[in-house]
Tab-separated table of C-alpha atoms and ligand atoms in Angstrom:
chain	number	residue	atom	x	y	z
A	1	UNK	CA	-0.081	-0.086	-0.248
A	2	UNK	CA	0.974	3.371	-0.871
A	3	UNK	CA	2.031	6.223	1.925
A	4	UNK	CA	1.607	9.793	2.216
A	5	UNK	CA	3.749	11.733	-0.263
A	6	UNK	CA	4.748	14.315	2.504
A	7	UNK	CA	5.049	12.735	5.693
A	8	UNK	CA	5.474	8.992	4.447
A	9	UNK	CA	2.624	7.723	7.220
A	10	UNK	CA	-0.170	5.550	6.150
A	11	UNK	CA	-3.361	6.850	4.975
A	12	UNK	CA	-6.736	6.974	7.133
A	13	UNK	CA	-9.080	6.892	4.254
A	14	UNK	CA	-8.830	6.169	0.378
A	15	UNK	CA	-11.778	6.834	-1.836
A	16	UNK	CA	-12.111	6.533	-5.474
A	17	UNK	CA	-13.280	9.914	-7.439
A	18	UNK	CA	-13.575	11.325	-10.735
A	19	UNK	CA	-11.628	14.274	-12.134
A	20	UNK	CA	-14.060	17.072	-12.318
A	21	UNK	CA	-12.943	18.460	-15.367
A	22	UNK	CA	-12.053	15.351	-17.525
A	23	UNK	CA	-14.315	12.518	-15.775
A	24	UNK	CA	-11.469	10.141	-15.659
A	25	UNK	CA	-10.924	8.167	-12.391
A	26	UNK	CA	-8.834	9.695	-9.728
A	27	UNK	CA	-7.672	7.834	-6.660
A	28	UNK	CA	-7.603	10.239	-3.383
A	29	UNK	CA	-6.668	9.630	0.191
A	30	UNK	CA	-6.302	11.428	3.346
A	31	UNK	CA	-3.203	10.935	5.440
A	32	UNK	CA	-3.727	10.167	9.067
A	33	UNK	CA	-0.549	12.034	10.223
A	34	UNK	CA	-0.446	15.149	8.298
A	35	UNK	CA	-3.873	15.625	7.170
A	36	UNK	CA	-2.924	16.155	3.745
A	37	UNK	CA	-5.657	15.008	0.892
A	38	UNK	CA	-3.728	13.897	-2.183
A	39	UNK	CA	-3.894	11.850	-5.341
A	40	UNK	CA	-2.366	8.573	-4.560
A	41	UNK	CA	-1.159	7.690	-8.213
A	42	UNK	CA	0.714	10.540	-9.074
A	43	UNK	CA	2.186	11.375	-12.506
A	44	UNK	CA	6.245	10.942	-13.036
A	45	UNK	CA	8.488	13.988	-12.442
A	46	UNK	CA	9.006	13.830	-16.499
A	47	UNK	CA	5.408	13.942	-17.321
A	48	UNK	CA	4.757	16.739	-15.041
A	49	UNK	CA	7.394	18.847	-16.260
A	50	UNK	CA	6.204	18.324	-19.883
A	51	UNK	CA	2.933	19.107	-18.791
A	52	UNK	CA	3.447	22.423	-17.397
A	53	UNK	CA	6.203	23.548	-19.902
A	54	UNK	CA	3.584	23.128	-22.443
A	55	UNK	CA	0.242	21.885	-21.947
A	56	UNK	CA	-1.079	23.187	-18.594
A	57	UNK	CA	-2.387	26.761	-19.557
A	58	UNK	CA	-3.720	25.498	-22.875
A	59	UNK	CA	-5.890	23.284	-20.881
A	60	UNK	CA	-7.091	25.619	-18.516
A	61	UNK	CA	-7.501	28.920	-20.515
A	62	UNK	CA	-7.189	27.462	-24.277
A	63	UNK	CA	-4.434	29.812	-25.015
A	64	UNK	CA	-0.681	30.062	-25.330
A	65	UNK	CA	-0.574	33.649	-23.631
A	66	UNK	CA	-3.041	34.981	-21.419
A	67	UNK	CA	-5.898	36.992	-22.954
A	68	UNK	CA	-6.886	40.641	-21.629
A	69	UNK	CA	-9.508	39.248	-19.538
A	70	UNK	CA	-7.028	37.019	-17.612
A	71	UNK	CA	-4.876	39.822	-17.362
A	72	UNK	CA	-7.429	42.153	-15.823
A	73	UNK	CA	-8.241	39.122	-13.308
A	74	UNK	CA	-4.677	38.405	-12.577
A	75	UNK	CA	-4.023	41.963	-11.634
A	76	UNK	CA	-7.029	41.851	-9.146
A	77	UNK	CA	-5.497	38.638	-7.762
A	78	UNK	CA	-1.894	40.248	-7.711
A	79	UNK	CA	-3.486	43.427	-5.804
A	80	UNK	CA	-5.169	41.234	-2.955
A	81	UNK	CA	-2.036	39.146	-2.914
A	82	UNK	CA	0.347	42.283	-2.300
A	83	UNK	CA	-2.308	43.779	0.192
A	84	UNK	CA	-1.923	40.401	2.273
A	85	UNK	CA	1.874	40.728	2.043
A	86	UNK	CA	1.592	44.282	3.511
A	87	UNK	CA	-0.730	42.922	6.215
A	88	UNK	CA	1.585	40.287	7.202
A	89	UNK	CA	4.109	42.959	7.959
A	90	UNK	CA	6.381	42.198	4.985
A	91	UNK	CA	8.135	45.300	3.704
A	92	UNK	CA	8.585	46.020	0.197
A	93	UNK	CA	10.685	48.975	-0.494
A	94	UNK	CA	13.665	47.787	-2.130
A	95	UNK	CA	13.430	44.114	-1.335
A	96	UNK	CA	13.992	41.266	-3.673
A	97	UNK	CA	11.090	39.241	-4.549
A	98	UNK	CA	11.429	35.931	-6.179
A	99	UNK	CA	7.718	34.669	-7.702
A	100	UNK	CA	7.719	31.008	-8.209
A	101	UNK	CA	5.256	30.002	-11.154
A	102	UNK	CA	5.032	33.435	-12.222
A	103	UNK	CA	2.501	32.628	-14.735
A	104	UNK	CA	1.830	35.642	-17.255
A	105	UNK	CA	3.963	38.004	-15.095
A	106	UNK	CA	1.125	40.200	-13.780
A	107	UNK	CA	2.037	39.730	-10.424
A	108	UNK	CA	5.516	40.344	-10.853
A	109	UNK	CA	4.851	43.582	-12.430
A	110	UNK	CA	2.326	44.804	-9.607
A	111	UNK	CA	4.915	44.075	-7.133
A	112	UNK	CA	7.598	45.787	-8.747
A	113	UNK	CA	4.993	49.042	-8.845
A	114	UNK	CA	4.448	48.198	-5.106
A	115	UNK	CA	8.349	48.705	-4.554
A	116	UNK	CA	9.868	45.474	-4.543
A	117	UNK	CA	12.866	44.393	-6.783
A	118	UNK	CA	11.375	41.479	-8.843
A	119	UNK	CA	12.485	38.305	-10.368
A	120	UNK	CA	10.268	35.000	-11.303
A	121	UNK	CA	10.548	31.624	-12.794
A	122	UNK	CA	8.037	30.320	-14.958
A	123	UNK	CA	7.773	26.667	-16.856
A	124	UNK	CA	5.412	27.762	-19.363
A	125	UNK	CA	7.052	28.747	-22.566
A	126	UNK	CA	4.547	31.268	-24.006
A	127	UNK	CA	3.315	32.870	-20.760
A	128	UNK	CA	7.313	33.431	-19.532
A	129	UNK	CA	8.155	35.047	-22.984
A	130	UNK	CA	4.677	37.180	-22.688
A	131	UNK	CA	5.811	38.278	-19.278
A	132	UNK	CA	9.533	39.635	-20.455
A	133	UNK	CA	7.891	41.072	-23.642
A	134	UNK	CA	4.697	42.965	-22.106
A	135	UNK	CA	6.068	43.891	-18.881
A	136	UNK	CA	9.821	43.595	-18.983
A	137	UNK	CA	10.133	41.694	-16.061
A	138	UNK	CA	12.931	39.267	-15.031
A	139	UNK	CA	11.279	35.856	-15.477
A	140	UNK	CA	13.218	32.792	-16.338
A	141	UNK	CA	11.581	29.816	-18.074
A	142	UNK	CA	12.049	27.142	-15.677
A	143	UNK	CA	10.817	25.122	-12.806
A	144	UNK	CA	11.795	24.903	-9.127
A	145	UNK	CA	14.531	22.306	-9.873
A	146	UNK	CA	16.429	24.120	-12.160
A	147	UNK	CA	16.123	27.445	-10.677
A	148	UNK	CA	19.408	28.993	-10.597
A	149	UNK	CA	21.047	29.973	-7.201
A	150	UNK	CA	19.778	33.700	-6.357
A	151	UNK	CA	19.131	35.162	-3.181
A	152	UNK	CA	15.611	36.524	-2.132
A	153	UNK	CA	14.232	38.494	0.568
A	154	UNK	CA	10.536	37.234	-0.065
A	155	UNK	CA	9.739	34.156	-1.974
A	156	UNK	CA	5.833	33.960	-3.276
A	157	UNK	CA	4.191	31.050	-4.243
A	158	UNK	CA	0.555	31.656	-5.476
A	159	UNK	CA	-1.364	28.508	-6.202
A	160	UNK	CA	1.485	26.576	-7.022
A	161	UNK	CA	2.540	24.226	-4.231
A	162	UNK	CA	-0.538	22.237	-4.875
A	163	UNK	CA	0.865	21.317	-8.152
A	164	UNK	CA	4.245	20.594	-6.871
A	165	UNK	CA	5.014	16.515	-6.348
A	166	UNK	CA	7.822	17.006	-4.047
A	167	UNK	CA	6.581	19.922	-1.648
A	168	UNK	CA	9.148	19.327	0.983
A	169	UNK	CA	12.274	19.209	-1.825
A	170	UNK	CA	10.543	22.453	-3.174
A	171	UNK	CA	10.409	24.008	0.385
A	172	UNK	CA	13.865	22.958	1.115
A	173	UNK	CA	15.182	24.684	-1.833
A	174	UNK	CA	13.220	28.173	-1.117
A	175	UNK	CA	14.823	27.680	2.318
A	176	UNK	CA	18.155	27.902	0.611
A	177	UNK	CA	17.732	30.984	-1.480
A	178	UNK	CA	16.388	33.257	1.392
A	179	UNK	CA	18.305	35.621	3.416
A	180	UNK	CA	18.471	35.251	7.019
A	181	UNK	CA	14.947	36.213	8.377
A	182	UNK	CA	13.715	35.875	4.704
A	183	UNK	CA	9.876	35.383	4.113
A	184	UNK	CA	7.776	32.888	2.282
A	185	UNK	CA	4.311	33.656	0.949
A	186	UNK	CA	1.990	31.086	-0.234
A	187	UNK	CA	-1.772	30.951	-1.457
A	188	UNK	CA	-3.696	27.759	-2.135
A	189	UNK	CA	-7.222	26.697	-2.361
A	190	UNK	CA	-8.540	25.589	0.856
A	191	UNK	CA	-9.891	22.244	1.487
A	192	UNK	CA	-11.678	23.344	4.337
A	193	UNK	CA	-13.733	26.026	2.486
A	194	UNK	CA	-17.224	25.262	1.405
A	195	UNK	CA	-17.122	27.593	-1.748
A	196	UNK	CA	-15.358	25.226	-4.099
A	197	UNK	CA	-17.783	24.362	-6.606
A	198	UNK	CA	-17.960	20.511	-7.041
A	199	UNK	CA	-16.998	21.394	-10.764
A	200	UNK	CA	-13.615	22.158	-9.508
A	201	UNK	CA	-12.838	19.525	-6.950
A	202	UNK	CA	-11.044	17.047	-7.457
A	203	UNK	CA	-8.849	17.196	-10.537
A	204	UNK	CA	-5.659	16.126	-11.970
A	205	UNK	CA	-3.638	19.214	-12.050
A	206	UNK	CA	-3.994	19.559	-8.302
A	207	UNK	CA	-2.209	16.589	-6.935
A	208	UNK	CA	-2.783	17.910	-3.005
A	209	UNK	CA	-5.565	19.666	-1.525
A	210	UNK	CA	-4.168	21.794	1.560
A	211	UNK	CA	-5.519	23.061	4.625
A	212	UNK	CA	-3.980	25.566	6.969
A	213	UNK	CA	-2.868	22.480	9.109
A	214	UNK	CA	-1.466	20.251	6.442
A	215	UNK	CA	0.309	23.454	4.825
A	216	UNK	CA	1.940	24.226	8.104
A	217	UNK	CA	3.033	20.703	8.553
A	218	UNK	CA	4.578	20.880	5.004
A	219	UNK	CA	6.828	23.925	5.606
A	220	UNK	CA	7.153	23.439	9.312
A	221	UNK	CA	10.911	21.938	9.113
A	222	UNK	CA	12.138	25.282	7.175
A	223	UNK	CA	9.709	27.906	8.209
A	224	UNK	CA	7.503	29.469	11.199
A	225	UNK	CA	4.079	30.992	10.546
A	226	UNK	CA	3.576	34.612	11.030
A	227	UNK	CA	0.442	35.457	9.484
A	228	UNK	CA	-2.684	33.314	8.226
A	229	UNK	CA	-6.111	34.192	6.591
A	230	UNK	CA	-8.295	31.416	5.445
A	231	UNK	CA	-11.723	32.944	4.801
A	232	UNK	CA	-11.529	32.350	1.099
A	233	UNK	CA	-8.467	30.936	-0.445
A	234	UNK	CA	-5.762	30.056	2.310
A	235	UNK	CA	-2.953	32.824	2.684
A	236	UNK	CA	-0.209	32.214	4.770
A	237	UNK	CA	3.473	33.938	5.431
A	238	UNK	CA	6.216	32.284	7.120
A	239	UNK	CA	9.411	33.429	8.423
A	240	UNK	CA	12.716	31.392	7.476
A	241	UNK	CA	14.155	29.163	10.317
A	242	UNK	CA	17.788	30.129	11.213
A	243	UNK	CA	18.254	26.038	11.094
A	244	UNK	CA	15.951	23.541	9.888
A	245	UNK	CA	13.947	21.224	12.134
A	246	UNK	CA	15.061	17.429	12.135
A	247	UNK	CA	11.554	16.679	11.634
A	248	UNK	CA	8.313	18.212	10.380
A	249	UNK	CA	5.534	19.475	12.887
A	250	UNK	CA	2.369	17.403	12.356
A	251	UNK	CA	-1.003	18.713	13.327
A	252	UNK	CA	-2.913	17.073	16.136
A	253	UNK	CA	-5.680	14.543	15.824
A	254	UNK	CA	-8.287	17.169	16.165
A	255	UNK	CA	-7.218	19.329	13.497
A	256	UNK	CA	-7.095	16.134	11.234
A	257	UNK	CA	-10.564	15.175	12.004
A	258	UNK	CA	-11.461	18.468	11.140
A	259	UNK	CA	-10.476	17.681	7.450
A	260	UNK	CA	-12.138	14.231	7.615
A	261	UNK	CA	-15.375	15.727	8.876
A	262	UNK	CA	-15.003	18.664	5.987
A	263	UNK	CA	-14.870	16.022	3.245
A	264	UNK	CA	-17.712	14.078	4.068
A	265	UNK	CA	-19.637	17.358	4.204
A	266	UNK	CA	-18.488	18.453	0.711
A	267	UNK	CA	-20.824	18.343	-2.381
A	268	UNK	CA	-23.420	20.300	-3.683
A	269	UNK	CA	-25.943	20.689	-0.820
A	270	UNK	CA	-23.277	22.456	1.011
A	271	UNK	CA	-21.817	24.421	-1.979
A	272	UNK	CA	-25.251	25.826	-2.639
A	273	UNK	CA	-26.123	26.347	0.622
A	274	UNK	CA	-23.460	27.719	2.930
A	275	UNK	CA	-20.822	27.824	0.060
A	276	UNK	CA	-22.344	30.845	-1.714
A	277	UNK	CA	-23.176	28.760	-4.809
A	278	UNK	CA	-26.530	30.550	-5.940
A	279	UNK	CA	-24.653	33.737	-5.855
A	280	UNK	CA	-22.034	32.707	-8.393
A	281	UNK	CA	-23.775	33.256	-11.676
A	282	UNK	CA	-24.628	37.006	-10.531
A	283	UNK	CA	-21.054	37.611	-9.523
A	284	UNK	CA	-20.014	35.928	-12.995
A	285	UNK	CA	-22.081	38.530	-14.727
A	286	UNK	CA	-20.649	41.547	-12.876
A	287	UNK	CA	-17.220	40.165	-13.735
A	288	UNK	CA	-18.207	39.875	-17.631
A	289	UNK	CA	-19.462	43.548	-17.410
A	290	UNK	CA	-16.489	44.882	-16.075
A	291	UNK	CA	-14.387	42.784	-18.509
A	292	UNK	CA	-16.553	44.415	-21.423
A	293	UNK	CA	-14.758	47.828	-20.380
A	294	UNK	CA	-11.384	46.560	-20.733
A	295	UNK	CA	-11.417	47.162	-24.621
A	296	UNK	CA	-8.210	46.401	-26.413
A	297	UNK	CA	-5.682	48.313	-24.095
A	298	UNK	CA	-2.047	46.968	-23.904
A	299	UNK	CA	-1.896	44.556	-21.049
A	300	UNK	CA	0.502	46.727	-19.222
A	301	UNK	CA	-2.028	49.422	-19.583
A	302	UNK	CA	-4.798	47.075	-18.195
A	303	UNK	CA	-2.498	46.037	-15.008
A	304	UNK	CA	-1.750	49.961	-14.474
A	305	UNK	CA	-5.735	50.572	-14.603
A	306	UNK	CA	-6.235	47.709	-12.108
A	307	UNK	CA	-3.281	49.075	-9.983
A	308	UNK	CA	-4.870	52.961	-9.735
A	309	UNK	CA	-8.266	51.905	-9.453
A	310	UNK	CA	-10.243	51.186	-6.142
A	311	UNK	CA	-11.764	48.018	-5.832
A	312	UNK	CA	-14.758	49.614	-3.883
A	313	UNK	CA	-17.047	50.036	-7.398
A	314	UNK	CA	-19.776	52.469	-6.859
A	315	UNK	CA	-23.435	51.484	-7.198
A	316	UNK	CA	-23.985	53.162	-10.161
A	317	UNK	CA	-21.147	52.131	-11.728
A	318	UNK	CA	-21.875	48.384	-10.933
A	319	UNK	CA	-25.343	48.895	-11.956
A	320	UNK	CA	-23.908	49.989	-15.477
A	321	UNK	CA	-21.671	46.835	-15.958
A	322	UNK	CA	-24.250	44.340	-14.609
A	323	UNK	CA	-26.547	45.764	-17.495
A	324	UNK	CA	-23.983	45.677	-19.925
A	325	UNK	CA	-23.116	42.060	-18.785
A	326	UNK	CA	-26.879	41.046	-18.941
A	327	UNK	CA	-26.746	42.363	-22.466
A	328	UNK	CA	-23.575	40.584	-23.617
A	329	UNK	CA	-25.053	37.550	-21.972
A	330	UNK	CA	-28.308	37.393	-23.778
A	331	UNK	CA	-26.839	38.856	-26.832
B	401	LIG	ZN1	0.808	12.446	5.535
């Protein structure tokens, strides 16, 4: 029988699921020691390398480079991420930030506007080229295993660690590139949240599904927690330990039971009631309306607008975009 990819202990439950996107069979398990929810039959390192350098973005966004509406979405997400970094008390001015899995470079560009000296790595050829050409940001085309030695004050991993088949090796590498007292900032989907549509869970590209407890365990040998927010996606900020611990710090059995209980409640009923699923079509309409206003600007101009705009849309403006959205929807 297979054991946990993170802590090597045995599973407390195994179940057979379907990939929510492709319908293919997917074997899932919950680890009884670290609480990590995971696929039990992981692709090989080579399969993952080829997938992320060539196919991943095309599978999910049907494109070799980001469309403007994705640029705007990524810009808004980047703003939220920078706001979290500020709330976590991490200084930006003149500090070196390394973004791992930089995608189309939107976060890197806005982080540089926030005062960071920014670099990134991204395995996808098309997206990393796009980031260099459009925003002039310093992004290497590679995965973390090929990351050249460079020093950073802050490393960011936004929706990346759930794709990494060897999280402990990745975290060790990040520890080694960070300066003394350097920071690691992670955002992942939150397995404890009710707002993930059953359409989005589980699927092949997400090898692991983290909670605040299992993510804490995953980095615990190398980092200590300084800030966590888990109202929606899970945001966690950590400080580098001076020396790694010899073993990871595991969650309590009560915390693992919380994850087991959450899993048993997941499904359409929970999503549509407490998960806010009924409101999603309206939110989507508003988003479509806002995106219609983007027009044909250059990506950099779109990001500058996102950066300079207030996120608090006024009611009249909201009515206008909802109206436009409805018009586009029914057209
Ligand atoms: Zn485990």
